[in-house]
């Protein structure tokens, strides 16, 4: 019988146990090593044994930070921004009204009264406008003196005191065009455009006044979204509508004014002898009419269509029409070459009128053209009747040659001339600055009064626009307003915009008398004499009766 041999088990058990122990130790070592291993950068950084538990601020996550909130959980939302400060509230302000129906000031051309207001005005609603001020640039012609600047600042006080500007104050910056730090005096349209760009960039204004009566000025301001105020030149309705809501004029627009000239011709002159001509031959002839229009090269001449249409209603046709175009400003050439251009063009126009057999010249002319034409007409012994516009201020009439003034008639939308102390302009100065009169020279007073007309139009528009002032609300405010227009001995004329952009609505007729004394005491001898006691005439309402005397030099003169 074979006997089996049993191997001893103790070594296997011992080695097996040892193996298990080793595996356990290796596993523990591996776990420890994995939990303490530094990031890869630790191989090169001195702080290799330090764990990175918090990332830099710019490496945080919207869903938690390493070492911080668990990944995937949103961090707390930042607090909401503080609410905007409440709109500035302006306290109640009470103003006194004048007359019946009530208007803002004593001037018969003032707008309806706004007696009180309080609340928020919307703050900076437009360039040049803040919650507290409205900035306006008021240039003037060179040579008017320092009194103009003083008068403008006085008018600033006056209009701020009496008009409702809804918590704001006018801030007027008076300056002479070309003076101070603004660009030099302009002679070309590009120069004028540079001036308007300077005004927009350097002054940041809501509006600007007359800048030499040049249409380039108004076009440049409109391009810069600045409201322009014309106090002396007659603008074209077509231009105002194309540049709306920016271009505004105190006098009547050219199309309406020249239409009124035609109605005047039909009512008072057509079919009769040219009795006002000093030429003994012409004054026995039945009137024939010609038209001269002057403009700079950069301007659009006054269209003859409205005049021709008005004349056609009484069977009158123009025998000759001449348009003078030359470089320079509205009121004068800037150099010898420009003077030569005006001289040649104006002299040729007079020759054309004479050779066409014209007895009565309708002249829509600037001062430069009027001065040259009248002097040349005298030199030629022509002496027609002259029918002008925009000449009712005496310093404008003085530009005409003396012989030709004796036959000078005008149709004007401007207020009748009165003594300085009787004008609303001087009343305003007297209230604010007692004893001061902007009247050291006739020119200074004239431009001060023009400044007043501009500011009256501006103040009316701001008041009627309401608290949220913009060029658009300025336009809507003026065009929807019905002005009171009470009867007045000043014969200033009725005003209102009626969907347009010019303020004066009617005209008056006058003739020049070289022996009369102007009511403006600083004027030299000679004055306008107003027909029909200075009564105003609305378009389409011209009287059939004669309102002109038969002999002008000795007729009673109402100044």
Coordinates of C-alpha atoms in Angstrom, one line a residue:
X1 CA 0.0 0.0 0.0
X2 CA 1.3 3.1 -1.2
X3 CA 1.5 5.9 1.4
X4 CA 0.9 9.7 0.3
X5 CA 3.1 12.5 1.5
X6 CA 1.6 15.7 3.0
X7 CA 3.4 19.0 2.5
X8 CA 3.6 21.4 5.4
X9 CA 1.1 24.6 5.0
X10 CA 2.9 27.0 7.3
X11 CA 5.2 28.7 4.7
X12 CA 2.2 29.4 2.3
X13 CA 0.2 30.9 5.0
X14 CA 3.1 33.0 6.1
X15 CA 3.9 34.2 2.6
X16 CA 0.3 34.8 1.8
X17 CA -0.2 36.8 4.9
X18 CA 2.9 38.8 4.1
X19 CA 1.7 39.5 0.6
X20 CA -1.6 40.8 1.9
X21 CA 0.2 43.1 4.3
X22 CA 2.4 44.4 1.6
X23 CA -0.5 45.1 -0.7
X24 CA -2.3 47.0 2.1
X25 CA 0.8 49.1 2.8
X26 CA 1.2 49.9 -0.9
X27 CA -2.4 50.9 -1.2
X28 CA -2.2 53.2 1.8
X29 CA 1.0 54.8 0.4
X30 CA -0.6 55.4 -2.9
X31 CA -3.6 57.1 -1.4
X32 CA -1.3 59.3 0.7
X33 CA 0.8 60.2 -2.3
X34 CA -2.2 61.2 -4.5
X35 CA -3.8 63.5 -1.9
X36 CA -0.6 65.4 -1.2
X37 CA 0.7 65.9 -4.8
X38 CA 1.2 69.6 -5.6
X39 CA 0.1 71.1 -8.9
X40 CA 2.3 70.8 -11.9
X41 CA 3.8 74.3 -11.4
X42 CA 5.2 73.2 -8.1
X43 CA 8.0 71.5 -9.9
X44 CA 9.4 74.9 -10.8
X45 CA 8.0 77.1 -8.0
X46 CA 9.8 77.5 -4.6
X47 CA 6.5 77.0 -2.7
X48 CA 6.1 73.5 -4.2
X49 CA 4.8 72.0 -1.0
X50 CA 2.0 74.7 -0.6
X51 CA -1.4 73.9 -2.1
X52 CA -3.2 76.5 -4.2
X53 CA -6.7 76.7 -2.6
X54 CA -7.9 80.1 -3.9
X55 CA -7.5 81.3 -7.5
X56 CA -6.7 84.9 -8.4
X57 CA -9.8 87.2 -8.5
X58 CA -9.8 87.3 -12.3
X59 CA -10.0 83.5 -12.4
X60 CA -13.2 83.1 -10.4
X61 CA -16.3 81.4 -11.8
X62 CA -19.9 82.4 -11.8
X63 CA -20.6 79.0 -10.4
X64 CA -18.3 79.1 -7.4
X65 CA -14.6 79.5 -6.6
X66 CA -12.0 76.9 -6.0
X67 CA -11.6 76.4 -2.4
X68 CA -14.9 78.3 -1.8
X69 CA -18.5 77.6 -2.7
X70 CA -19.0 74.2 -4.4
X71 CA -18.8 74.2 -8.2
X72 CA -22.2 74.6 -9.9
X73 CA -23.8 76.7 -7.2
X74 CA -24.4 80.4 -8.2
X75 CA -22.7 83.1 -6.3
X76 CA -24.8 85.8 -4.6
X77 CA -26.0 88.4 -7.1
X78 CA -24.4 91.9 -6.8
X79 CA -26.7 94.5 -5.2
X80 CA -28.8 96.6 -7.7
X81 CA -27.4 100.0 -8.7
X82 CA -28.7 102.9 -6.7
X83 CA -31.8 104.6 -8.3
X84 CA -31.1 107.8 -10.3
X85 CA -31.4 111.0 -8.4
X86 CA -34.9 112.5 -8.6
X87 CA -35.5 115.1 -11.3
X88 CA -34.8 118.6 -10.0
X89 CA -38.0 120.3 -8.9
X90 CA -38.3 124.0 -9.5
X91 CA -40.4 125.9 -7.0
X92 CA -43.6 127.8 -7.9
X93 CA -42.9 131.1 -9.7
X94 CA -45.6 133.8 -10.1
X95 CA -45.4 136.4 -12.9
X96 CA -47.5 139.5 -13.6
X97 CA -49.5 139.7 -16.8
X98 CA -50.2 142.9 -18.7
X99 CA -53.4 144.0 -20.5
X100 CA -56.5 142.3 -21.9
X101 CA -56.1 139.8 -23.2
X102 CA -53.2 139.2 -20.9
X103 CA -49.7 139.2 -22.4
X104 CA -46.3 138.7 -20.9
X105 CA -44.9 142.2 -21.0
X106 CA -46.2 145.7 -22.1
X107 CA -44.8 145.4 -25.6
X108 CA -47.9 145.0 -27.9
X109 CA -46.0 142.2 -29.8
X110 CA -45.6 140.1 -26.6
X111 CA -47.0 136.6 -26.5
X112 CA -49.9 135.4 -24.3
X113 CA -49.1 135.4 -20.6
X114 CA -47.9 132.3 -18.7
X115 CA -48.4 133.5 -15.1
X116 CA -47.1 130.5 -13.0
X117 CA -45.3 127.2 -13.2
X118 CA -43.6 124.7 -11.0
X119 CA -42.1 121.2 -11.5
X120 CA -39.4 119.5 -13.5
X121 CA -38.2 120.8 -16.8
X122 CA -36.5 117.6 -18.0
X123 CA -32.9 118.9 -17.5
X124 CA -30.6 118.9 -20.5
X125 CA -33.3 118.5 -23.2
X126 CA -31.2 119.9 -26.1
X127 CA -27.7 121.1 -26.9
X128 CA -27.1 124.4 -25.1
X129 CA -29.9 123.6 -22.5
X130 CA -29.5 122.4 -19.0
X131 CA -31.9 122.3 -16.0
X132 CA -30.8 125.8 -15.1
X133 CA -29.8 127.7 -18.2
X134 CA -30.3 128.3 -22.0
X135 CA -27.1 129.5 -23.7
X136 CA -27.5 131.9 -26.6
X137 CA -24.8 133.6 -28.8
X138 CA -25.6 137.3 -29.8
X139 CA -23.1 138.6 -32.4
X140 CA -23.3 142.1 -33.7
X141 CA -21.9 144.1 -36.5
X142 CA -18.4 145.4 -36.0
X143 CA -18.3 149.1 -35.0
X144 CA -21.4 149.3 -32.8
X145 CA -19.4 149.9 -29.7
X146 CA -19.4 148.5 -26.2
X147 CA -22.9 149.8 -25.4
X148 CA -24.3 146.9 -27.5
X149 CA -22.8 144.3 -25.1
X150 CA -24.1 146.2 -22.1
X151 CA -27.6 146.4 -23.7
X152 CA -27.6 142.7 -24.5
X153 CA -26.8 141.8 -20.8
X154 CA -29.5 144.2 -19.7
X155 CA -32.0 142.5 -22.0
X156 CA -30.9 139.1 -20.6
X157 CA -32.0 140.4 -17.1
X158 CA -35.2 141.8 -18.5
X159 CA -36.4 138.7 -20.3
X160 CA -35.3 136.4 -17.4
X161 CA -37.3 138.6 -15.0
X162 CA -40.6 138.7 -17.0
X163 CA -40.8 135.5 -19.1
X164 CA -41.5 131.9 -18.0
X165 CA -38.5 129.8 -18.9
X166 CA -39.5 126.9 -16.6
X167 CA -36.7 127.0 -14.1
X168 CA -34.0 128.1 -16.6
X169 CA -32.3 131.4 -17.2
X170 CA -31.1 132.9 -20.5
X171 CA -27.4 133.1 -20.7
X172 CA -26.6 135.6 -23.5
X173 CA -23.1 135.8 -24.9
X174 CA -22.7 139.2 -26.7
X175 CA -19.8 139.5 -29.1
X176 CA -18.9 141.3 -32.3
X177 CA -18.5 139.0 -35.3
X178 CA -14.8 138.5 -35.8
X179 CA -13.9 139.9 -32.4
X180 CA -12.6 138.1 -29.4
X181 CA -11.5 134.5 -29.8
X182 CA -13.9 133.5 -32.6
X183 CA -12.8 133.3 -36.2
X184 CA -11.9 136.5 -38.1
X185 CA -14.5 138.5 -40.1
X186 CA -15.9 136.4 -43.0
X187 CA -15.9 137.4 -46.6
X188 CA -16.9 134.0 -48.2
X189 CA -19.5 131.4 -47.4
X190 CA -16.8 129.0 -46.3
X191 CA -15.6 131.6 -43.8
X192 CA -19.1 132.0 -42.4
X193 CA -19.5 128.2 -42.2
X194 CA -16.3 128.1 -40.1
X195 CA -17.8 130.7 -37.8
X196 CA -20.9 128.6 -37.3
X197 CA -18.8 125.5 -36.6
X198 CA -16.8 127.5 -34.0
X199 CA -20.0 128.6 -32.3
X200 CA -21.3 125.1 -32.2
X201 CA -18.1 123.5 -30.9
X202 CA -16.8 126.2 -28.6
X203 CA -19.9 127.8 -27.2
X204 CA -22.5 124.9 -27.1
X205 CA -25.5 127.2 -27.6
X206 CA -29.2 126.5 -28.2
X207 CA -29.6 129.6 -30.4
X208 CA -27.7 132.4 -32.1
X209 CA -28.6 135.8 -33.3
X210 CA -27.9 137.7 -36.5
X211 CA -24.4 137.1 -38.0
X212 CA -24.3 139.8 -40.7
X213 CA -27.6 138.9 -42.4
X214 CA -25.9 136.3 -44.5
X215 CA -27.9 133.2 -45.5
X216 CA -24.6 131.2 -45.2
X217 CA -24.8 132.0 -41.4
X218 CA -28.3 130.6 -41.0
X219 CA -27.5 127.5 -43.2
X220 CA -24.4 126.9 -41.1
X221 CA -26.2 127.2 -37.8
X222 CA -29.0 124.8 -39.0
X223 CA -26.4 122.3 -40.1
X224 CA -25.1 122.4 -36.5
X225 CA -28.7 122.1 -35.1
X226 CA -28.7 125.6 -33.7
X227 CA -31.7 127.8 -33.8
X228 CA -31.0 131.1 -35.7
X229 CA -32.7 134.4 -35.1
X230 CA -32.8 137.0 -37.9
X231 CA -33.8 140.5 -36.7
X232 CA -33.0 142.5 -39.8
X233 CA -33.0 140.4 -43.0
X234 CA -35.9 139.0 -44.9
X235 CA -35.4 135.3 -45.4
X236 CA -37.0 133.1 -48.0
X237 CA -39.9 130.9 -46.9
X238 CA -38.5 128.1 -49.0
X239 CA -35.2 128.2 -47.1
X240 CA -36.9 128.4 -43.7
X241 CA -39.1 125.4 -44.5
X242 CA -36.1 123.4 -45.9
X243 CA -34.1 124.1 -42.7
X244 CA -37.0 123.8 -40.2
X245 CA -37.2 124.0 -37.3
X246 CA -34.0 126.1 -37.1
X247 CA -34.3 129.3 -39.1
X248 CA -36.5 132.2 -37.8
X249 CA -37.0 135.8 -38.8
X250 CA -38.6 138.8 -37.2
X251 CA -39.4 140.6 -40.5
X252 CA -41.8 139.2 -43.1
X253 CA -40.4 136.5 -45.4
X254 CA -39.2 137.8 -48.8
X255 CA -41.9 136.1 -50.9
X256 CA -44.7 137.8 -48.9
X257 CA -42.9 141.1 -48.8
X258 CA -42.4 141.3 -52.5
X259 CA -46.0 140.2 -53.1
X260 CA -47.1 143.1 -50.9
X261 CA -44.9 145.4 -53.1
X262 CA -46.9 144.2 -56.1
X263 CA -50.2 144.8 -54.3
X264 CA -48.9 148.3 -53.4
X265 CA -48.1 149.0 -57.0
X266 CA -51.5 147.9 -58.2
X267 CA -53.3 149.9 -55.4
X268 CA -51.4 153.1 -55.5
X269 CA -49.2 153.5 -58.6
X270 CA -50.2 151.5 -61.6
X271 CA -51.8 153.4 -64.5
X272 CA -50.8 156.8 -63.2
X273 CA -48.0 159.3 -64.1
X274 CA -44.6 158.9 -62.4
X275 CA -45.1 162.1 -60.5
X276 CA -42.5 161.4 -57.8
X277 CA -39.6 161.3 -60.3
X278 CA -37.4 164.4 -60.2
X279 CA -36.8 163.9 -63.9
X280 CA -39.2 166.3 -65.7
X281 CA -39.6 163.9 -68.7
X282 CA -40.3 160.8 -66.7
X283 CA -42.7 162.4 -64.3
X284 CA -45.1 163.1 -67.3
X285 CA -45.1 159.5 -68.4
X286 CA -47.4 156.7 -67.4
X287 CA -45.5 154.4 -65.0
X288 CA -43.7 151.4 -66.4
X289 CA -42.0 149.1 -63.9
X290 CA -38.7 147.2 -63.7
X291 CA -37.2 144.9 -61.0
X292 CA -33.6 144.8 -59.7
X293 CA -32.7 142.1 -57.2
X294 CA -29.3 141.9 -55.6
X295 CA -27.6 139.0 -53.9
X296 CA -24.2 137.7 -53.0
X297 CA -22.9 134.7 -55.0
X298 CA -23.7 132.4 -52.1
X299 CA -27.3 133.6 -51.7
X300 CA -30.6 132.8 -53.4
X301 CA -32.1 135.9 -54.9
X302 CA -35.6 136.9 -53.9
X303 CA -37.8 135.2 -56.5
X304 CA -39.8 137.5 -58.8
X305 CA -42.7 135.1 -59.1
X306 CA -44.8 136.5 -56.2
X307 CA -44.3 140.0 -57.5
X308 CA -45.3 139.1 -61.0
X309 CA -48.4 137.3 -59.8
X310 CA -49.5 140.3 -57.8
X311 CA -48.9 142.7 -60.7
X312 CA -50.7 140.4 -63.1
X313 CA -53.9 141.0 -61.0
X314 CA -54.0 144.6 -62.3
X315 CA -52.6 144.0 -65.8
X316 CA -49.0 145.2 -65.1
X317 CA -46.0 143.4 -66.6
X318 CA -42.4 144.1 -65.8
X319 CA -40.5 145.8 -68.7
X320 CA -37.2 144.6 -67.4
X321 CA -35.8 142.3 -64.7
X322 CA -32.1 142.3 -63.6
X323 CA -30.5 140.1 -61.0
X324 CA -27.2 141.4 -59.6
X325 CA -24.9 138.8 -58.2
X326 CA -21.5 139.6 -56.8
X327 CA -19.3 138.4 -53.9
X328 CA -19.2 140.1 -50.5
X329 CA -21.5 140.5 -47.5
X330 CA -25.1 141.7 -47.5
X331 CA -24.1 145.2 -46.7
X332 CA -20.8 145.8 -48.4
X333 CA -17.9 144.4 -50.3
X334 CA -14.8 143.3 -48.4
X335 CA -12.1 144.2 -51.0
X336 CA -11.3 146.1 -54.2
X337 CA -12.2 143.2 -56.4
X338 CA -15.6 142.7 -54.8
X339 CA -16.3 146.5 -55.0
X340 CA -15.5 146.4 -58.7
X341 CA -18.0 143.4 -59.1
X342 CA -20.8 145.3 -57.4
X343 CA -20.0 148.5 -59.3
X344 CA -20.1 146.9 -62.7
X345 CA -23.2 144.8 -62.0
X346 CA -25.1 147.7 -60.5
X347 CA -24.3 150.2 -63.2
X348 CA -25.3 147.7 -65.9
X349 CA -28.6 147.2 -64.1
X350 CA -29.3 150.9 -64.2
X351 CA -28.5 151.1 -67.9
X352 CA -30.8 148.2 -68.5
X353 CA -33.7 150.0 -66.7
X354 CA -33.1 153.3 -68.6
X355 CA -32.8 151.7 -72.1
X356 CA -36.0 149.6 -71.4
X357 CA -38.0 152.8 -70.8
X358 CA -38.6 152.1 -67.1
X359 CA -40.0 155.0 -65.0
X360 CA -40.3 153.2 -61.6
X361 CA -37.7 150.7 -60.3
X362 CA -38.6 148.1 -57.8
X363 CA -35.4 147.4 -55.9
X364 CA -35.0 144.4 -53.6
X365 CA -31.5 145.5 -53.0
X366 CA -28.7 145.4 -50.5
X367 CA -26.9 148.5 -49.4
X368 CA -23.9 148.0 -51.6
X369 CA -26.1 147.7 -54.7
X370 CA -28.4 150.6 -53.7
X371 CA -25.5 152.9 -53.1
X372 CA -23.8 152.2 -56.4
X373 CA -27.0 152.2 -58.5
X374 CA -28.4 155.4 -57.1
X375 CA -25.1 157.2 -57.5
X376 CA -24.9 156.0 -61.1
X377 CA -28.5 156.9 -61.8
X378 CA -27.7 160.5 -60.7
X379 CA -24.6 160.5 -62.9
X380 CA -26.7 159.4 -65.9
X381 CA -29.4 161.9 -65.1
X382 CA -31.9 159.0 -65.0
X383 CA -33.8 159.8 -61.7
X384 CA -36.6 157.2 -61.8
X385 CA -39.0 156.5 -58.9
X386 CA -37.5 154.0 -56.6
X387 CA -39.6 151.5 -54.7
X388 CA -37.6 149.7 -52.0
X389 CA -37.9 147.4 -49.1
X390 CA -35.9 146.9 -45.9
X391 CA -34.9 150.5 -45.8
X392 CA -37.1 151.9 -43.1
X393 CA -34.2 152.5 -40.6
X394 CA -32.7 155.9 -41.4
X395 CA -29.1 154.7 -41.6
X396 CA -30.1 152.3 -44.5
X397 CA -31.8 155.1 -46.4
X398 CA -28.7 157.3 -46.1
X399 CA -26.9 154.8 -48.3
X400 CA -28.9 156.1 -51.3
X401 CA -27.5 159.1 -53.3
X402 CA -29.1 162.3 -52.1
X403 CA -30.8 163.1 -55.4
X404 CA -32.4 159.7 -55.6
X405 CA -33.8 159.8 -52.1
X406 CA -36.3 162.4 -53.1
X407 CA -38.2 159.8 -55.1
X408 CA -37.7 156.9 -52.7
X409 CA -40.8 155.0 -51.6
X410 CA -40.8 151.9 -49.4
X411 CA -42.9 149.0 -48.3
X412 CA -41.7 147.6 -44.9
X413 CA -42.8 145.1 -42.3
X414 CA -40.7 146.6 -39.6
X415 CA -42.2 148.7 -36.8
X416 CA -42.6 152.4 -37.4
X417 CA -39.7 154.5 -36.2
X418 CA -40.4 156.3 -32.9
X419 CA -38.2 158.2 -30.5
X420 CA -35.7 156.1 -28.6
X421 CA -37.4 156.6 -25.2
X422 CA -40.7 155.3 -26.6
X423 CA -39.5 152.0 -27.9
X424 CA -40.1 148.8 -26.0
X425 CA -36.3 148.2 -26.3
X426 CA -35.5 151.3 -24.3
X427 CA -38.3 150.7 -21.8
X428 CA -36.6 147.3 -21.1
X429 CA -33.2 149.0 -20.6
X430 CA -34.7 151.7 -18.4
X431 CA -36.3 149.1 -16.0
X432 CA -33.1 147.1 -15.6
X433 CA -30.4 149.8 -16.0
X434 CA -31.8 153.2 -15.1
X435 CA -30.1 156.1 -16.8
X436 CA -28.5 153.9 -19.5
X437 CA -29.4 154.4 -23.2
X438 CA -27.9 152.4 -26.0
X439 CA -27.9 155.5 -28.1
X440 CA -24.4 157.1 -28.3
X441 CA -24.6 156.5 -32.0
X442 CA -27.5 155.9 -34.4
X443 CA -26.0 152.6 -35.5
X444 CA -25.6 151.4 -31.9
X445 CA -29.2 152.1 -31.1
X446 CA -30.4 150.5 -34.4
X447 CA -28.6 147.2 -33.7
X448 CA -29.6 147.3 -30.0
X449 CA -33.2 147.4 -31.1
X450 CA -32.7 144.6 -33.7
X451 CA -31.2 142.6 -30.8
X452 CA -34.4 143.2 -28.8
X453 CA -36.6 142.0 -31.6
X454 CA -34.6 138.8 -31.9
X455 CA -34.8 138.2 -28.1
X456 CA -38.5 138.9 -28.0
X457 CA -39.0 136.2 -30.7
X458 CA -36.6 133.8 -28.8
X459 CA -38.3 134.4 -25.4
X460 CA -41.7 133.9 -26.9
X461 CA -40.7 130.6 -28.4
X462 CA -39.0 129.3 -25.2
X463 CA -42.1 130.2 -23.1
X464 CA -44.6 128.7 -25.5
X465 CA -42.5 125.5 -26.0
X466 CA -43.1 124.5 -22.4
X467 CA -40.6 122.8 -20.0
X468 CA -39.1 120.3 -22.5
X469 CA -37.2 122.7 -24.7
X470 CA -35.9 121.5 -28.0
X471 CA -35.9 123.1 -31.5
X472 CA -38.9 121.0 -32.3
X473 CA -41.0 122.1 -29.3
X474 CA -39.8 125.7 -29.9
X475 CA -41.3 125.5 -33.4
X476 CA -44.6 123.9 -32.3
X477 CA -44.9 126.4 -29.5
X478 CA -44.6 129.5 -31.8
X479 CA -46.7 128.1 -34.6
X480 CA -49.7 127.2 -32.4
X481 CA -49.7 130.4 -30.4
X482 CA -52.2 133.2 -31.1
X483 CA -50.5 136.5 -30.1
X484 CA -52.9 139.1 -28.5
X485 CA -51.9 142.0 -30.9
X486 CA -53.7 144.8 -29.1
X487 CA -54.2 148.2 -30.7
X488 CA -51.2 150.5 -30.1
X489 CA -50.1 154.0 -31.0
X490 CA -46.6 152.5 -31.7
X491 CA -47.9 150.9 -35.0
X492 CA -45.4 148.1 -34.5
X493 CA -47.5 145.7 -36.6
X494 CA -49.3 142.4 -35.8
X495 CA -47.3 139.3 -35.2
X496 CA -47.8 135.6 -35.2
X497 CA -46.4 132.6 -37.0
X498 CA -49.5 130.7 -38.3
X499 CA -47.5 127.6 -39.4
X500 CA -44.5 129.7 -40.7
X501 CA -41.2 130.9 -39.3
X502 CA -41.4 134.7 -39.6
X503 CA -43.0 137.0 -37.0
X504 CA -44.3 140.2 -38.7
X505 CA -47.6 139.8 -40.6
X506 CA -48.3 143.2 -42.1
X507 CA -46.6 146.2 -43.7
X508 CA -46.6 150.0 -43.8
X509 CA -45.8 152.5 -46.6
X510 CA -43.4 155.4 -46.3
X511 CA -41.5 158.0 -48.4
X512 CA -38.3 159.8 -47.7
X513 CA -38.2 163.5 -46.9
X514 CA -34.7 165.0 -46.7
X515 CA -35.8 168.0 -44.8
X516 CA -37.7 166.1 -42.0
X517 CA -36.2 165.3 -38.7
X518 CA -36.0 161.7 -37.6
X519 CA -37.6 160.8 -34.2
X520 CA -34.3 159.1 -33.5
X521 CA -32.4 162.1 -32.2
X522 CA -29.0 161.0 -33.3
X523 CA -29.9 160.6 -36.9
X524 CA -28.8 163.2 -39.5
X525 CA -31.4 165.3 -41.2
X526 CA -33.9 163.4 -43.2
X527 CA -36.6 160.9 -42.2
X528 CA -39.2 158.4 -43.4
X529 CA -42.7 159.8 -43.5
X530 CA -45.4 157.2 -43.0
X531 CA -48.4 157.1 -45.3
X532 CA -51.9 157.0 -43.9
X533 CA -50.7 158.0 -40.4
X534 CA -48.5 154.9 -40.2
X535 CA -51.5 152.4 -40.4
X536 CA -50.5 148.8 -41.0
X537 CA -51.8 146.9 -44.1
X538 CA -52.4 143.2 -44.2
X539 CA -51.7 141.2 -47.4
X540 CA -54.8 141.2 -49.6
X541 CA -56.3 144.2 -47.8
X542 CA -54.7 147.2 -49.7
X543 CA -56.9 150.3 -49.8
X544 CA -58.3 151.5 -53.2
X545 CA -58.1 155.2 -52.1
X546 CA -54.8 157.0 -52.4
X547 CA -52.6 157.0 -49.3
X548 CA -49.7 158.9 -50.8
X549 CA -49.6 162.7 -51.2
X550 CA -49.3 164.2 -54.7
X551 CA -46.1 166.1 -53.9
X552 CA -43.7 164.5 -51.5
X553 CA -41.3 167.3 -50.6
X554 CA -43.9 169.5 -49.0
X555 CA -46.4 166.9 -47.7
X556 CA -47.1 166.6 -44.0
X557 CA -44.6 164.1 -42.6
X558 CA -45.7 161.6 -40.0
X559 CA -42.5 160.2 -38.5

